[in-house]
């Protein structure tokens, strides 16, 4: 592994600074994506730390998010961030990821917890003109939504009627008015959630985003194909401190995100695609007429 010498030097540096205990490196990265690797460090044979190697920009953005919301029990602390932003170290969060349907339990339970323990801690951030992913900013929230829908249209070409995308596109104008802008976690994907005994224990792998709180709520709602019901969505929204929209607007947001999530599953050939397609048969009935 080409990064091994750097990894071992980093571990030694962290030990000498007193950041970590004596550990062993699991040779295979826990995650290995383009430009990013997360290594599991063990002590006495048990997982102890997560060492995340990433681009300086991503490390800096993640550090910014964690500094903004230090009191959320769902965001694992950053024990150390490299001064030149090449990596960061966090405590290992034990449990199963949200990919495990049995392990994650009911969305009726964990989605409200996400709202009260993380989303309600978000603070307005009106500084600057960035919207969307902070690593790929847009000039407006409308531009961000248009990008997301464009990706979904391409990914679902031939899999879903073109008329559906045309009707979803009618929602872009009413969704353009977002109200206040917040610094969001931005990666409310099931693979980023960790559960212990079917209870939400951590939200990892942030992709800091500037936008409305509603985005993270609905993304989390859409992150698994089970319980994609209005009842679950409305109940979670009722706990949100930032109630800036009515139920009609909430449903419009959900329509866009469910459609985009279906497109993401198609692009990544995820096994849940058929479940999302089945759920979409209900949601598409709520779309505006073309």
C-alpha positions as a Markdown table, in Angstrom:
| # | Residue | x | y | z |
|---|---|---|---|---|
| 1 | Unk | 0.0 | 0.0 | 0.0 |
| 2 | Unk | 1.6 | 3.2 | -1.2 |
| 3 | Unk | 0.4 | 5.3 | 1.7 |
| 4 | Unk | 1.7 | 2.9 | 4.4 |
| 5 | Unk | 4.9 | 4.8 | 5.2 |
| 6 | Unk | 3.0 | 8.1 | 5.7 |
| 7 | Unk | 0.4 | 6.3 | 7.8 |
| 8 | Unk | 2.9 | 4.8 | 10.2 |
| 9 | Unk | 4.7 | 8.1 | 10.5 |
| 10 | Unk | 1.4 | 9.8 | 11.3 |
| 11 | Unk | 0.6 | 7.2 | 13.9 |
| 12 | Unk | 4.0 | 7.7 | 15.6 |
| 13 | Unk | 3.5 | 11.5 | 15.5 |
| 14 | Unk | 0.1 | 11.2 | 17.2 |
| 15 | Unk | 1.5 | 8.9 | 19.8 |
| 16 | Unk | 4.4 | 11.2 | 20.6 |
| 17 | Unk | 2.0 | 14.1 | 21.0 |
| 18 | Unk | -0.1 | 12.1 | 23.4 |
| 19 | Unk | -3.2 | 12.2 | 21.1 |
| 20 | Unk | -3.6 | 8.5 | 20.9 |
| 21 | Unk | -2.5 | 5.4 | 22.9 |
| 22 | Unk | -0.3 | 2.6 | 21.5 |
| 23 | Unk | -2.3 | 1.2 | 18.6 |
| 24 | Unk | -2.2 | -1.2 | 15.8 |
| 25 | Unk | -3.1 | -0.3 | 12.2 |
| 26 | Unk | -5.6 | -2.4 | 10.3 |
| 27 | Unk | -3.9 | -2.7 | 6.9 |
| 28 | Unk | -7.0 | -2.5 | 4.9 |
| 29 | Unk | -8.8 | 0.9 | 5.1 |
| 30 | Unk | -12.2 | 0.9 | 6.5 |
| 31 | Unk | -13.2 | 3.0 | 3.6 |
| 32 | Unk | -11.3 | 3.7 | 0.4 |
| 33 | Unk | -12.7 | 6.3 | -1.9 |
| 34 | Unk | -11.1 | 8.6 | -4.4 |
| 35 | Unk | -8.9 | 11.0 | -2.5 |
| 36 | Unk | -10.0 | 9.7 | 0.9 |
| 37 | Unk | -9.1 | 6.8 | 3.1 |
| 38 | Unk | -10.3 | 6.0 | 6.6 |
| 39 | Unk | -8.2 | 3.7 | 8.7 |
| 40 | Unk | -9.2 | 1.8 | 11.9 |
| 41 | Unk | -6.7 | 1.9 | 14.7 |
| 42 | Unk | -7.0 | -0.7 | 17.4 |
| 43 | Unk | -5.8 | -1.0 | 21.0 |
| 44 | Unk | -5.7 | -4.3 | 22.8 |
| 45 | Unk | -7.5 | -5.8 | 19.8 |
| 46 | Unk | -10.4 | -3.5 | 20.0 |
| 47 | Unk | -11.3 | -0.5 | 17.7 |
| 48 | Unk | -10.2 | 2.7 | 19.3 |
| 49 | Unk | -9.7 | 5.5 | 16.7 |
| 50 | Unk | -10.6 | 6.4 | 13.2 |
| 51 | Unk | -7.8 | 8.1 | 11.2 |
| 52 | Unk | -9.2 | 9.9 | 8.1 |
| 53 | Unk | -6.9 | 10.9 | 5.3 |
| 54 | Unk | -8.5 | 13.4 | 3.1 |
| 55 | Unk | -7.9 | 16.5 | 1.0 |
| 56 | Unk | -7.0 | 19.6 | 2.9 |
| 57 | Unk | -10.3 | 21.3 | 1.8 |
| 58 | Unk | -12.5 | 18.4 | 3.0 |
| 59 | Unk | -10.6 | 18.2 | 6.3 |
| 60 | Unk | -10.9 | 21.9 | 6.9 |
| 61 | Unk | -14.6 | 21.9 | 6.2 |
| 62 | Unk | -15.3 | 18.9 | 8.5 |
| 63 | Unk | -13.3 | 20.6 | 11.2 |
| 64 | Unk | -15.4 | 23.7 | 10.7 |
| 65 | Unk | -18.6 | 21.7 | 11.1 |
| 66 | Unk | -17.5 | 20.0 | 14.3 |
| 67 | Unk | -16.4 | 23.3 | 15.8 |
| 68 | Unk | -19.7 | 24.8 | 15.1 |
| 69 | Unk | -21.7 | 22.1 | 16.9 |
| 70 | Unk | -19.5 | 20.7 | 19.7 |
| 71 | Unk | -22.4 | 19.8 | 21.9 |
| 72 | Unk | -24.1 | 17.3 | 19.6 |
| 73 | Unk | -23.7 | 13.7 | 20.9 |
| 74 | Unk | -24.2 | 12.4 | 17.4 |
| 75 | Unk | -21.0 | 14.1 | 16.0 |
| 76 | Unk | -17.9 | 12.2 | 17.2 |
| 77 | Unk | -15.3 | 14.6 | 18.6 |
| 78 | Unk | -12.2 | 15.5 | 16.6 |
| 79 | Unk | -9.3 | 14.5 | 18.8 |
| 80 | Unk | -6.8 | 16.1 | 16.4 |
| 81 | Unk | -6.7 | 17.8 | 13.1 |
| 82 | Unk | -3.5 | 18.0 | 11.1 |
| 83 | Unk | -2.3 | 21.7 | 10.9 |
| 84 | Unk | -1.9 | 21.4 | 7.2 |
| 85 | Unk | -5.3 | 19.6 | 6.9 |
| 86 | Unk | -4.1 | 16.3 | 5.6 |
| 87 | Unk | -5.9 | 14.2 | 8.1 |
| 88 | Unk | -8.0 | 14.1 | 11.3 |
| 89 | Unk | -8.4 | 11.7 | 14.2 |
| 90 | Unk | -11.7 | 10.8 | 15.9 |
| 91 | Unk | -12.9 | 8.2 | 18.4 |
| 92 | Unk | -14.1 | 5.1 | 16.8 |
| 93 | Unk | -17.9 | 4.8 | 17.0 |
| 94 | Unk | -18.9 | 1.1 | 17.4 |
| 95 | Unk | -22.0 | -0.3 | 15.9 |
| 96 | Unk | -23.6 | -1.1 | 12.6 |
| 97 | Unk | -24.2 | 1.2 | 9.7 |
| 98 | Unk | -27.6 | 2.2 | 8.3 |
| 99 | Unk | -27.1 | -0.3 | 5.5 |
| 100 | Unk | -28.1 | -3.0 | 7.9 |
| 101 | Unk | -31.9 | -2.7 | 7.9 |
| 102 | Unk | -32.3 | -4.9 | 11.0 |
| 103 | Unk | -29.6 | -3.2 | 12.9 |
| 104 | Unk | -30.8 | 0.4 | 12.4 |
| 105 | Unk | -34.3 | -0.2 | 13.8 |
| 106 | Unk | -37.3 | 2.0 | 13.0 |
| 107 | Unk | -37.1 | 5.3 | 11.3 |
| 108 | Unk | -39.9 | 6.4 | 13.5 |
| 109 | Unk | -37.4 | 6.2 | 16.4 |
| 110 | Unk | -34.1 | 7.4 | 15.0 |
| 111 | Unk | -35.3 | 10.2 | 12.8 |
| 112 | Unk | -36.8 | 12.2 | 15.7 |
| 113 | Unk | -33.6 | 11.6 | 17.6 |
| 114 | Unk | -31.6 | 13.0 | 14.7 |
| 115 | Unk | -33.7 | 16.2 | 14.8 |
| 116 | Unk | -33.4 | 16.8 | 18.5 |
| 117 | Unk | -29.8 | 15.9 | 18.9 |
| 118 | Unk | -28.3 | 17.4 | 15.8 |
| 119 | Unk | -30.6 | 19.4 | 13.5 |
| 120 | Unk | -32.0 | 21.5 | 16.3 |
| 121 | Unk | -28.4 | 22.6 | 17.1 |
| 122 | Unk | -27.8 | 24.1 | 13.7 |
| 123 | Unk | -27.1 | 27.8 | 13.6 |
| 124 | Unk | -27.8 | 30.3 | 10.8 |
| 125 | Unk | -24.8 | 31.1 | 8.7 |
| 126 | Unk | -25.5 | 34.1 | 6.4 |
| 127 | Unk | -21.9 | 35.0 | 5.8 |
| 128 | Unk | -20.8 | 34.8 | 2.2 |
| 129 | Unk | -22.7 | 33.8 | -0.9 |
| 130 | Unk | -22.0 | 30.1 | -1.0 |
| 131 | Unk | -24.8 | 27.6 | -1.2 |
| 132 | Unk | -24.8 | 23.8 | -1.5 |
| 133 | Unk | -21.6 | 21.7 | -1.0 |
| 134 | Unk | -18.9 | 23.9 | 0.4 |
| 135 | Unk | -16.3 | 22.1 | -1.7 |
| 136 | Unk | -18.4 | 22.7 | -4.8 |
| 137 | Unk | -20.4 | 25.8 | -4.0 |
| 138 | Unk | -23.3 | 27.2 | -6.0 |
| 139 | Unk | -24.4 | 30.8 | -6.3 |
| 140 | Unk | -27.9 | 29.9 | -5.1 |
| 141 | Unk | -29.9 | 27.1 | -3.6 |
| 142 | Unk | -31.9 | 26.9 | -6.8 |
| 143 | Unk | -28.7 | 26.1 | -8.7 |
| 144 | Unk | -27.9 | 23.4 | -6.2 |
| 145 | Unk | -31.3 | 21.8 | -6.7 |
| 146 | Unk | -31.1 | 22.1 | -10.4 |
| 147 | Unk | -27.7 | 20.2 | -10.3 |
| 148 | Unk | -29.2 | 17.5 | -8.2 |
| 149 | Unk | -32.2 | 17.0 | -10.4 |
| 150 | Unk | -30.0 | 17.0 | -13.5 |
| 151 | Unk | -28.0 | 14.1 | -12.1 |
| 152 | Unk | -31.2 | 12.2 | -11.2 |
| 153 | Unk | -32.6 | 12.8 | -14.7 |
| 154 | Unk | -29.5 | 11.3 | -16.3 |
| 155 | Unk | -29.4 | 8.4 | -13.9 |
| 156 | Unk | -33.0 | 7.5 | -14.3 |
| 157 | Unk | -33.1 | 7.8 | -18.1 |
| 158 | Unk | -35.0 | 4.8 | -19.4 |
| 159 | Unk | -35.9 | 3.6 | -15.8 |
| 160 | Unk | -38.6 | 6.1 | -15.0 |
| 161 | Unk | -41.0 | 8.0 | -17.3 |
| 162 | Unk | -39.6 | 11.3 | -18.5 |
| 163 | Unk | -42.9 | 12.9 | -17.5 |
| 164 | Unk | -42.1 | 12.3 | -13.9 |
| 165 | Unk | -38.9 | 14.4 | -14.1 |
| 166 | Unk | -40.7 | 17.2 | -15.9 |
| 167 | Unk | -43.3 | 17.3 | -13.1 |
| 168 | Unk | -40.5 | 17.2 | -10.4 |
| 169 | Unk | -38.9 | 20.1 | -12.2 |
| 170 | Unk | -42.0 | 22.2 | -11.6 |
| 171 | Unk | -41.1 | 22.1 | -7.9 |
| 172 | Unk | -37.8 | 24.0 | -8.4 |
| 173 | Unk | -39.4 | 27.4 | -8.5 |
| 174 | Unk | -41.4 | 27.1 | -5.2 |
| 175 | Unk | -38.4 | 25.5 | -3.5 |
| 176 | Unk | -36.1 | 28.4 | -4.5 |
| 177 | Unk | -37.1 | 30.5 | -1.5 |
| 178 | Unk | -35.3 | 28.8 | 1.4 |
| 179 | Unk | -35.3 | 31.4 | 4.2 |
| 180 | Unk | -32.3 | 31.3 | 6.5 |
| 181 | Unk | -29.1 | 29.5 | 5.5 |
| 182 | Unk | -27.4 | 27.1 | 7.9 |
| 183 | Unk | -24.2 | 25.1 | 8.1 |
| 184 | Unk | -25.4 | 21.5 | 7.6 |
| 185 | Unk | -23.8 | 18.1 | 7.9 |
| 186 | Unk | -24.8 | 17.5 | 4.3 |
| 187 | Unk | -24.4 | 13.7 | 4.1 |
| 188 | Unk | -27.5 | 12.3 | 5.6 |
| 189 | Unk | -26.9 | 8.9 | 4.0 |
| 190 | Unk | -27.7 | 5.6 | 5.7 |
| 191 | Unk | -24.0 | 4.6 | 5.2 |
| 192 | Unk | -23.0 | 7.6 | 7.4 |
| 193 | Unk | -25.2 | 6.6 | 10.4 |
| 194 | Unk | -24.0 | 4.3 | 13.1 |
| 195 | Unk | -26.5 | 2.4 | 15.3 |
| 196 | Unk | -26.0 | 0.6 | 18.6 |
| 197 | Unk | -28.8 | -1.7 | 19.8 |
| 198 | Unk | -31.0 | -0.2 | 17.1 |
| 199 | Unk | -30.5 | 3.3 | 18.4 |
| 200 | Unk | -28.8 | 6.1 | 16.5 |
| 201 | Unk | -25.3 | 6.6 | 18.0 |
| 202 | Unk | -23.4 | 8.6 | 15.5 |
| 203 | Unk | -23.5 | 10.6 | 12.2 |
| 204 | Unk | -20.2 | 10.3 | 10.3 |
| 205 | Unk | -18.5 | 11.4 | 7.0 |
| 206 | Unk | -19.8 | 14.9 | 6.9 |
| 207 | Unk | -20.1 | 16.8 | 3.6 |
| 208 | Unk | -20.6 | 20.3 | 4.9 |
| 209 | Unk | -23.3 | 22.1 | 3.1 |
| 210 | Unk | -24.8 | 25.6 | 3.2 |
| 211 | Unk | -28.6 | 25.5 | 3.0 |
| 212 | Unk | -31.9 | 25.1 | 4.8 |
| 213 | Unk | -32.2 | 22.8 | 7.8 |
| 214 | Unk | -35.0 | 21.1 | 5.9 |
| 215 | Unk | -32.5 | 19.6 | 3.4 |
| 216 | Unk | -30.8 | 17.5 | 6.1 |
| 217 | Unk | -34.1 | 16.4 | 7.6 |
| 218 | Unk | -35.6 | 15.3 | 4.3 |
| 219 | Unk | -32.3 | 13.7 | 3.1 |
| 220 | Unk | -32.3 | 11.6 | 6.3 |
| 221 | Unk | -35.9 | 10.7 | 5.8 |
| 222 | Unk | -35.1 | 9.5 | 2.2 |
| 223 | Unk | -31.8 | 7.8 | 3.2 |
| 224 | Unk | -33.6 | 4.4 | 3.6 |
| 225 | Unk | -36.5 | 3.0 | 1.5 |
| 226 | Unk | -38.5 | 1.9 | 4.6 |
| 227 | Unk | -41.1 | 4.1 | 6.2 |
| 228 | Unk | -41.2 | 6.7 | 3.4 |
| 229 | Unk | -44.6 | 7.8 | 4.7 |
| 230 | Unk | -46.1 | 11.2 | 5.3 |
| 231 | Unk | -46.8 | 10.3 | 8.9 |
| 232 | Unk | -43.1 | 9.7 | 9.6 |
| 233 | Unk | -42.0 | 12.8 | 7.8 |
| 234 | Unk | -44.6 | 15.1 | 9.5 |
| 235 | Unk | -43.9 | 13.7 | 13.0 |
| 236 | Unk | -40.1 | 14.4 | 12.6 |
| 237 | Unk | -40.8 | 17.8 | 11.2 |
| 238 | Unk | -43.0 | 18.6 | 14.2 |
| 239 | Unk | -39.9 | 18.4 | 16.4 |
| 240 | Unk | -37.8 | 20.7 | 14.3 |
| 241 | Unk | -37.2 | 24.1 | 15.9 |
| 242 | Unk | -36.7 | 25.8 | 12.5 |
| 243 | Unk | -40.3 | 25.5 | 11.2 |
| 244 | Unk | -40.1 | 27.8 | 8.2 |
| 245 | Unk | -42.5 | 26.0 | 5.9 |
| 246 | Unk | -46.0 | 24.5 | 5.8 |
| 247 | Unk | -46.8 | 20.9 | 5.1 |
| 248 | Unk | -47.3 | 21.5 | 1.4 |
| 249 | Unk | -43.8 | 22.9 | 1.0 |
| 250 | Unk | -42.5 | 20.0 | 3.1 |
| 251 | Unk | -44.1 | 17.5 | 0.8 |
| 252 | Unk | -42.6 | 19.4 | -2.2 |
| 253 | Unk | -39.1 | 19.1 | -0.7 |
| 254 | Unk | -39.7 | 15.4 | -0.1 |
| 255 | Unk | -40.8 | 14.8 | -3.6 |
| 256 | Unk | -37.6 | 16.3 | -5.0 |
| 257 | Unk | -35.3 | 14.4 | -2.6 |
| 258 | Unk | -37.1 | 11.0 | -3.0 |
| 259 | Unk | -36.7 | 11.3 | -6.8 |
| 260 | Unk | -33.0 | 12.3 | -6.5 |
| 261 | Unk | -32.4 | 9.5 | -4.0 |
| 262 | Unk | -33.9 | 7.0 | -6.5 |
| 263 | Unk | -31.5 | 8.4 | -9.1 |
| 264 | Unk | -28.5 | 8.0 | -6.8 |
| 265 | Unk | -29.4 | 4.4 | -6.2 |
| 266 | Unk | -29.7 | 3.8 | -9.9 |
| 267 | Unk | -26.3 | 5.3 | -10.5 |
| 268 | Unk | -24.6 | 3.2 | -7.8 |
| 269 | Unk | -26.6 | 0.1 | -8.7 |
| 270 | Unk | -27.8 | -0.2 | -5.1 |
| 271 | Unk | -30.0 | -3.1 | -4.1 |
| 272 | Unk | -32.5 | -0.8 | -2.6 |
| 273 | Unk | -33.5 | 0.7 | -5.9 |
| 274 | Unk | -36.5 | -1.6 | -6.4 |
| 275 | Unk | -37.8 | -0.5 | -2.9 |
| 276 | Unk | -37.4 | 3.1 | -3.9 |
| 277 | Unk | -39.2 | 2.6 | -7.2 |
| 278 | Unk | -42.1 | 0.9 | -5.3 |
| 279 | Unk | -42.2 | 3.8 | -2.8 |
| 280 | Unk | -42.2 | 6.3 | -5.7 |
| 281 | Unk | -45.5 | 5.0 | -6.9 |
| 282 | Unk | -47.2 | 6.7 | -3.9 |
| 283 | Unk | -45.1 | 9.9 | -4.0 |
| 284 | Unk | -45.5 | 10.5 | -7.7 |
| 285 | Unk | -49.3 | 10.9 | -7.2 |
| 286 | Unk | -48.5 | 14.0 | -5.2 |
| 287 | Unk | -46.6 | 15.7 | -8.0 |
| 288 | Unk | -48.0 | 18.8 | -9.7 |
| 289 | Unk | -49.5 | 18.2 | -13.2 |
| 290 | Unk | -47.2 | 19.0 | -16.1 |
